[in-house]
PDB file of N, CA and C in Angstrom:
ATOM      1  N   TRP A  23     -10.939 -13.059  10.332  1.00  0.00           N
ATOM      2  CA  TRP A  23     -12.051 -12.152  10.046  1.00  0.00           C
ATOM      3  C   TRP A  23     -12.681 -12.529   8.706  1.00  0.00           C
ATOM      4  N   PRO A  24     -13.973 -12.337   8.580  1.00  0.00           N
ATOM      5  CA  PRO A  24     -14.630 -12.570   7.290  1.00  0.00           C
ATOM      6  C   PRO A  24     -14.197 -11.520   6.264  1.00  0.00           C
ATOM      7  N   SER A  25     -14.335 -11.865   5.005  1.00  0.00           N
ATOM      8  CA  SER A  25     -13.902 -10.972   3.920  1.00  0.00           C
ATOM      9  C   SER A  25     -14.615  -9.618   3.983  1.00  0.00           C
ATOM     10  N   GLU A  26     -15.896  -9.620   4.338  1.00  0.00           N
ATOM     11  CA  GLU A  26     -16.646  -8.360   4.406  1.00  0.00           C
ATOM     12  C   GLU A  26     -16.084  -7.429   5.491  1.00  0.00           C
ATOM     13  N   SER A  27     -15.608  -8.002   6.572  1.00  0.00           N
ATOM     14  CA  SER A  27     -15.015  -7.187   7.644  1.00  0.00           C
ATOM     15  C   SER A  27     -13.717  -6.536   7.163  1.00  0.00           C
ATOM     16  N   HIS A  28     -12.921  -7.286   6.447  1.00  0.00           N
ATOM     17  CA  HIS A  28     -11.691  -6.736   5.887  1.00  0.00           C
ATOM     18  C   HIS A  28     -12.014  -5.613   4.899  1.00  0.00           C
ATOM     19  N   LEU A  29     -13.061  -5.805   4.105  1.00  0.00           N
ATOM     20  CA  LEU A  29     -13.469  -4.784   3.139  1.00  0.00           C
ATOM     21  C   LEU A  29     -13.913  -3.513   3.856  1.00  0.00           C
ATOM     22  N   ARG A  30     -14.719  -3.648   4.901  1.00  0.00           N
ATOM     23  CA  ARG A  30     -15.145  -2.473   5.671  1.00  0.00           C
ATOM     24  C   ARG A  30     -13.937  -1.744   6.260  1.00  0.00           C
ATOM     25  N   ARG A  31     -12.989  -2.505   6.754  1.00  0.00           N
ATOM     26  CA  ARG A  31     -11.770  -1.915   7.316  1.00  0.00           C
ATOM     27  C   ARG A  31     -10.986  -1.175   6.231  1.00  0.00           C
ATOM     28  N   ALA A  32     -10.892  -1.777   5.050  1.00  0.00           N
ATOM     29  CA  ALA A  32     -10.180  -1.143   3.932  1.00  0.00           C
ATOM     30  C   ALA A  32     -10.840   0.179   3.548  1.00  0.00           C
ATOM     31  N   ARG A  33     -12.159   0.184   3.502  1.00  0.00           N
ATOM     32  CA  ARG A  33     -12.876   1.426   3.175  1.00  0.00           C
ATOM     33  C   ARG A  33     -12.634   2.496   4.235  1.00  0.00           C
ATOM     34  N   PHE A  34     -12.680   2.102   5.490  1.00  0.00           N
ATOM     35  CA  PHE A  34     -12.463   3.031   6.589  1.00  0.00           C
ATOM     36  C   PHE A  34     -11.053   3.626   6.512  1.00  0.00           C
ATOM     37  N   LEU A  35     -10.066   2.778   6.313  1.00  0.00           N
ATOM     38  CA  LEU A  35      -8.680   3.245   6.213  1.00  0.00           C
ATOM     39  C   LEU A  35      -8.483   4.142   4.995  1.00  0.00           C
ATOM     40  N   ALA A  36      -9.157   3.824   3.907  1.00  0.00           N
ATOM     41  CA  ALA A  36      -9.057   4.659   2.707  1.00  0.00           C
ATOM     42  C   ALA A  36      -9.608   6.057   2.986  1.00  0.00           C
ATOM     43  N   ARG A  37     -10.708   6.130   3.732  1.00  0.00           N
ATOM     44  CA  ARG A  37     -11.269   7.433   4.098  1.00  0.00           C
ATOM     45  C   ARG A  37     -10.316   8.240   4.971  1.00  0.00           C
ATOM     46  N   LEU A  38      -9.527   7.535   5.766  1.00  0.00           N
ATOM     47  CA  LEU A  38      -8.536   8.194   6.610  1.00  0.00           C
ATOM     48  C   LEU A  38      -7.240   8.505   5.840  1.00  0.00           C
ATOM     49  N   ARG A  39      -7.235   8.141   4.567  1.00  0.00           N
ATOM     50  CA  ARG A  39      -6.076   8.332   3.672  1.00  0.00           C
ATOM     51  C   ARG A  39      -4.858   7.534   4.117  1.00  0.00           C
ATOM     52  N   LYS A  40      -5.116   6.405   4.718  1.00  0.00           N
ATOM     53  CA  LYS A  40      -4.049   5.475   5.096  1.00  0.00           C
ATOM     54  C   LYS A  40      -4.006   4.396   4.013  1.00  0.00           C
ATOM     55  N   LYS A  41      -3.440   4.788   2.872  1.00  0.00           N
ATOM     56  CA  LYS A  41      -3.512   3.935   1.679  1.00  0.00           C
ATOM     57  C   LYS A  41      -2.821   2.588   1.840  1.00  0.00           C
ATOM     58  N   LYS A  42      -1.636   2.583   2.423  1.00  0.00           N
ATOM     59  CA  LYS A  42      -0.906   1.316   2.552  1.00  0.00           C
ATOM     60  C   LYS A  42      -1.681   0.321   3.412  1.00  0.00           C
ATOM     61  N   GLU A  43      -2.239   0.808   4.507  1.00  0.00           N
ATOM     62  CA  GLU A  43      -3.016  -0.067   5.379  1.00  0.00           C
ATOM     63  C   GLU A  43      -4.312  -0.508   4.697  1.00  0.00           C
ATOM     64  N   ALA A  44      -4.917   0.401   3.941  1.00  0.00           N
ATOM     65  CA  ALA A  44      -6.145   0.074   3.214  1.00  0.00           C
ATOM     66  C   ALA A  44      -5.870  -0.979   2.147  1.00  0.00           C
ATOM     67  N   ILE A  45      -4.739  -0.867   1.475  1.00  0.00           N
ATOM     68  CA  ILE A  45      -4.360  -1.867   0.466  1.00  0.00           C
ATOM     69  C   ILE A  45      -4.209  -3.235   1.129  1.00  0.00           C
ATOM     70  N   LYS A  46      -3.555  -3.276   2.267  1.00  0.00           N
ATOM     71  CA  LYS A  46      -3.381  -4.546   2.987  1.00  0.00           C
ATOM     72  C   LYS A  46      -4.730  -5.148   3.367  1.00  0.00           C
ATOM     73  N   ALA A  47      -5.642  -4.312   3.838  1.00  0.00           N
ATOM     74  CA  ALA A  47      -6.967  -4.803   4.231  1.00  0.00           C
ATOM     75  C   ALA A  47      -7.756  -5.302   3.022  1.00  0.00           C
ATOM     76  N   ALA A  48      -7.672  -4.594   1.906  1.00  0.00           N
ATOM     77  CA  ALA A  48      -8.367  -5.035   0.687  1.00  0.00           C
ATOM     78  C   ALA A  48      -7.799  -6.369   0.210  1.00  0.00           C
ATOM     79  N   LYS A  49      -6.477  -6.510   0.277  1.00  0.00           N
ATOM     80  CA  LYS A  49      -5.854  -7.784  -0.120  1.00  0.00           C
ATOM     81  C   LYS A  49      -6.262  -8.906   0.828  1.00  0.00           C
ATOM     82  N   ALA A  50      -6.409  -8.590   2.109  1.00  0.00           N
ATOM     83  CA  ALA A  50      -6.858  -9.598   3.075  1.00  0.00           C
ATOM     84  C   ALA A  50      -8.281 -10.050   2.752  1.00  0.00           C
ATOM     85  N   ALA A  51      -9.134  -9.110   2.358  1.00  0.00           N
ATOM     86  CA  ALA A  51     -10.505  -9.466   1.967  1.00  0.00           C
ATOM     87  C   ALA A  51     -10.482 -10.396   0.762  1.00  0.00           C
ATOM     88  N   LEU A  52      -9.624 -10.097  -0.200  1.00  0.00           N
ATOM     89  CA  LEU A  52      -9.545 -10.917  -1.404  1.00  0.00           C
ATOM     90  C   LEU A  52      -8.913 -12.276  -1.133  1.00  0.00           C
ATOM     91  N   LYS A  53      -8.065 -12.352  -0.140  1.00  0.00           N
ATOM     92  CA  LYS A  53      -7.482 -13.645   0.236  1.00  0.00           C
ATOM     93  C   LYS A  53      -8.580 -14.564   0.760  1.00  0.00           C
ATOM     94  N   ARG A  54      -9.509 -13.977   1.528  1.00  0.00           N
ATOM     95  CA  ARG A  54     -10.640 -14.750   2.062  1.00  0.00           C
ATOM     96  C   ARG A  54     -11.671 -15.081   0.981  1.00  0.00           C
ATOM     97  N   ASN A  55     -11.883 -14.111   0.071  1.00  0.00           N
ATOM     98  CA  ASN A  55     -12.886 -14.297  -0.984  1.00  0.00           C
ATOM     99  C   ASN A  55     -12.398 -13.622  -2.258  1.00  0.00           C
ATOM    100  N   PRO A  56     -11.696 -14.354  -3.128  1.00  0.00           N
ATOM    101  CA  PRO A  56     -11.147 -13.768  -4.352  1.00  0.00           C
ATOM    102  C   PRO A  56     -12.204 -13.238  -5.324  1.00  0.00           C
ATOM    103  N   LEU A  57     -13.455 -13.608  -5.119  1.00  0.00           N
ATOM    104  CA  LEU A  57     -14.523 -13.185  -6.027  1.00  0.00           C
ATOM    105  C   LEU A  57     -15.251 -11.929  -5.554  1.00  0.00           C
ATOM    106  N   LEU A  58     -14.781 -11.319  -4.482  1.00  0.00           N
ATOM    107  CA  LEU A  58     -15.420 -10.126  -3.916  1.00  0.00           C
ATOM    108  C   LEU A  58     -15.069  -8.901  -4.777  1.00  0.00           C
ATOM    109  N   LYS A  59     -15.969  -8.581  -5.687  1.00  0.00           N
ATOM    110  CA  LYS A  59     -15.713  -7.517  -6.669  1.00  0.00           C
ATOM    111  C   LYS A  59     -15.457  -6.161  -6.023  1.00  0.00           C
ATOM    112  N   GLU A  60     -16.217  -5.845  -4.985  1.00  0.00           N
ATOM    113  CA  GLU A  60     -16.074  -4.535  -4.342  1.00  0.00           C
ATOM    114  C   GLU A  60     -14.667  -4.355  -3.773  1.00  0.00           C
ATOM    115  N   ALA A  61     -14.117  -5.419  -3.210  1.00  0.00           N
ATOM    116  CA  ALA A  61     -12.768  -5.351  -2.651  1.00  0.00           C
ATOM    117  C   ALA A  61     -11.738  -5.154  -3.754  1.00  0.00           C
ATOM    118  N   ARG A  62     -11.937  -5.846  -4.871  1.00  0.00           N
ATOM    119  CA  ARG A  62     -10.987  -5.717  -5.982  1.00  0.00           C
ATOM    120  C   ARG A  62     -11.077  -4.327  -6.608  1.00  0.00           C
ATOM    121  N   GLN A  63     -12.293  -3.781  -6.728  1.00  0.00           N
ATOM    122  CA  GLN A  63     -12.457  -2.429  -7.264  1.00  0.00           C
ATOM    123  C   GLN A  63     -11.759  -1.409  -6.373  1.00  0.00           C
ATOM    124  N   LEU A  64     -11.933  -1.548  -5.067  1.00  0.00           N
ATOM    125  CA  LEU A  64     -11.281  -0.648  -4.123  1.00  0.00           C
ATOM    126  C   LEU A  64      -9.770  -0.799  -4.211  1.00  0.00           C
ATOM    127  N   LEU A  65      -9.295  -2.026  -4.314  1.00  0.00           N
ATOM    128  CA  LEU A  65      -7.858  -2.268  -4.413  1.00  0.00           C
ATOM    129  C   LEU A  65      -7.272  -1.597  -5.654  1.00  0.00           C
ATOM    130  N   VAL A  66      -7.953  -1.708  -6.777  1.00  0.00           N
ATOM    131  CA  VAL A  66      -7.485  -1.063  -8.010  1.00  0.00           C
ATOM    132  C   VAL A  66      -7.370   0.444  -7.802  1.00  0.00           C
ATOM    133  N   GLU A  67      -8.388   1.041  -7.239  1.00  0.00           N
ATOM    134  CA  GLU A  67      -8.390   2.482  -6.989  1.00  0.00           C
ATOM    135  C   GLU A  67      -7.246   2.890  -6.060  1.00  0.00           C
ATOM    136  N   LEU A  68      -7.074   2.147  -4.980  1.00  0.00           N
ATOM    137  CA  LEU A  68      -6.021   2.461  -4.009  1.00  0.00           C
ATOM    138  C   LEU A  68      -4.626   2.302  -4.603  1.00  0.00           C
ATOM    139  N   LEU A  69      -4.441   1.252  -5.366  1.00  0.00           N
ATOM    140  CA  LEU A  69      -3.133   1.030  -5.995  1.00  0.00           C
ATOM    141  C   LEU A  69      -2.795   2.171  -6.958  1.00  0.00           C
ATOM    142  N   ARG A  70      -3.771   2.593  -7.720  1.00  0.00           N
ATOM    143  CA  ARG A  70      -3.540   3.726  -8.641  1.00  0.00           C
ATOM    144  C   ARG A  70      -3.170   4.982  -7.867  1.00  0.00           C
ATOM    145  N   GLN A  71      -3.919   5.264  -6.812  1.00  0.00           N
ATOM    146  CA  GLN A  71      -3.642   6.446  -6.000  1.00  0.00           C
ATOM    147  C   GLN A  71      -2.264   6.381  -5.362  1.00  0.00           C
ATOM    148  N   ASN A  72      -1.792   5.172  -5.123  1.00  0.00           N
ATOM    149  CA  ASN A  72      -0.494   4.976  -4.482  1.00  0.00           C
ATOM    150  C   ASN A  72       0.641   4.873  -5.508  1.00  0.00           C
ATOM    151  N   GLY A  73       0.315   5.054  -6.790  1.00  0.00           N
ATOM    152  CA  GLY A  73       1.324   5.025  -7.842  1.00  0.00           C
ATOM    153  C   GLY A  73       1.746   3.635  -8.289  1.00  0.00           C
ATOM    154  N   GLN A  74       1.020   2.631  -7.890  1.00  0.00           N
ATOM    155  CA  GLN A  74       1.337   1.252  -8.248  1.00  0.00           C
ATOM    156  C   GLN A  74       0.506   0.845  -9.468  1.00  0.00           C
ATOM    157  N   VAL A  75       0.789   1.490 -10.590  1.00  0.00           N
ATOM    158  CA  VAL A  75      -0.054   1.330 -11.775  1.00  0.00           C
ATOM    159  C   VAL A  75       0.018  -0.060 -12.390  1.00  0.00           C
ATOM    160  N   ASN A  76       1.174  -0.703 -12.344  1.00  0.00           N
ATOM    161  CA  ASN A  76       1.283  -2.044 -12.919  1.00  0.00           C
ATOM    162  C   ASN A  76       0.453  -3.055 -12.137  1.00  0.00           C
ATOM    163  N   GLU A  77       0.546  -2.989 -10.830  1.00  0.00           N
ATOM    164  CA  GLU A  77      -0.249  -3.892  -9.997  1.00  0.00           C
ATOM    165  C   GLU A  77      -1.739  -3.585 -10.133  1.00  0.00           C
ATOM    166  N   ALA A  78      -2.074  -2.300 -10.262  1.00  0.00           N
ATOM    167  CA  ALA A  78      -3.472  -1.908 -10.463  1.00  0.00           C
ATOM    168  C   ALA A  78      -4.007  -2.491 -11.769  1.00  0.00           C
ATOM    169  N   ALA A  79      -3.195  -2.446 -12.813  1.00  0.00           N
ATOM    170  CA  ALA A  79      -3.615  -2.991 -14.110  1.00  0.00           C
ATOM    171  C   ALA A  79      -3.848  -4.497 -14.016  1.00  0.00           C
ATOM    172  N   LYS A  80      -2.986  -5.181 -13.291  1.00  0.00           N
ATOM    173  CA  LYS A  80      -3.145  -6.627 -13.099  1.00  0.00           C
ATOM    174  C   LYS A  80      -4.451  -6.936 -12.377  1.00  0.00           C
ATOM    175  N   GLU A  81      -4.714  -6.190 -11.309  1.00  0.00           N
ATOM    176  CA  GLU A  81      -5.944  -6.407 -10.544  1.00  0.00           C
ATOM    177  C   GLU A  81      -7.180  -6.044 -11.368  1.00  0.00           C
ATOM    178  N   GLU A  82      -7.060  -5.001 -12.187  1.00  0.00           N
ATOM    179  CA  GLU A  82      -8.192  -4.599 -13.035  1.00  0.00           C
ATOM    180  C   GLU A  82      -8.500  -5.685 -14.070  1.00  0.00           C
ATOM    181  N   SER A  83      -7.458  -6.322 -14.580  1.00  0.00           N
ATOM    182  CA  SER A  83      -7.649  -7.427 -15.521  1.00  0.00           C
ATOM    183  C   SER A  83      -8.383  -8.579 -14.843  1.00  0.00           C
ATOM    184  N   LEU A  84      -8.002  -8.889 -13.619  1.00  0.00           N
ATOM    185  CA  LEU A  84      -8.699  -9.941 -12.869  1.00  0.00           C
ATOM    186  C   LEU A  84     -10.160  -9.550 -12.637  1.00  0.00           C
ATOM    187  N   LEU A  85     -10.385  -8.277 -12.352  1.00  0.00           N
ATOM    188  CA  LEU A  85     -11.747  -7.791 -12.129  1.00  0.00           C
ATOM    189  C   LEU A  85     -12.598  -7.959 -13.379  1.00  0.00           C
ATOM    190  N   ARG A  86     -12.038  -7.635 -14.530  1.00  0.00           N
ATOM    191  CA  ARG A  86     -12.782  -7.791 -15.785  1.00  0.00           C
ATOM    192  C   ARG A  86     -13.155  -9.242 -16.024  1.00  0.00           C
ATOM    193  N   ASN A  87     -12.263 -10.151 -15.641  1.00  0.00           N
ATOM    194  CA  ASN A  87     -12.550 -11.581 -15.823  1.00  0.00           C
ATOM    195  C   ASN A  87     -13.667 -12.056 -14.906  1.00  0.00           C
ATOM    196  N   LEU A  88     -13.905 -11.351 -13.817  1.00  0.00           N
ATOM    197  CA  LEU A  88     -14.976 -11.725 -12.896  1.00  0.00           C
ATOM    198  C   LEU A  88     -16.347 -11.290 -13.407  1.00  0.00           C
ATOM    199  N   GLN A  89     -16.368 -10.307 -14.278  1.00  0.00           N
ATOM    200  CA  GLN A  89     -17.653  -9.756 -14.731  1.00  0.00           C
ATOM    201  C   GLN A  89     -18.214 -10.493 -15.910  1.00  0.00           C
TER     202      GLN A  89
END
């Protein structure tokens, strides 16, 4: 699947409050396109909501480097 499709899936799953599945989809989008800022922003948000603050901080640092 293209990275944008994975991102749409991640957003949909996040709306359904299926955080673990949404995290997997966001990571899949980033695997296809590591420069996809929207996917990384969503991943940071989801990781924080899921209590994975260290991983969220790592991803946020990568996001800052993209800007």
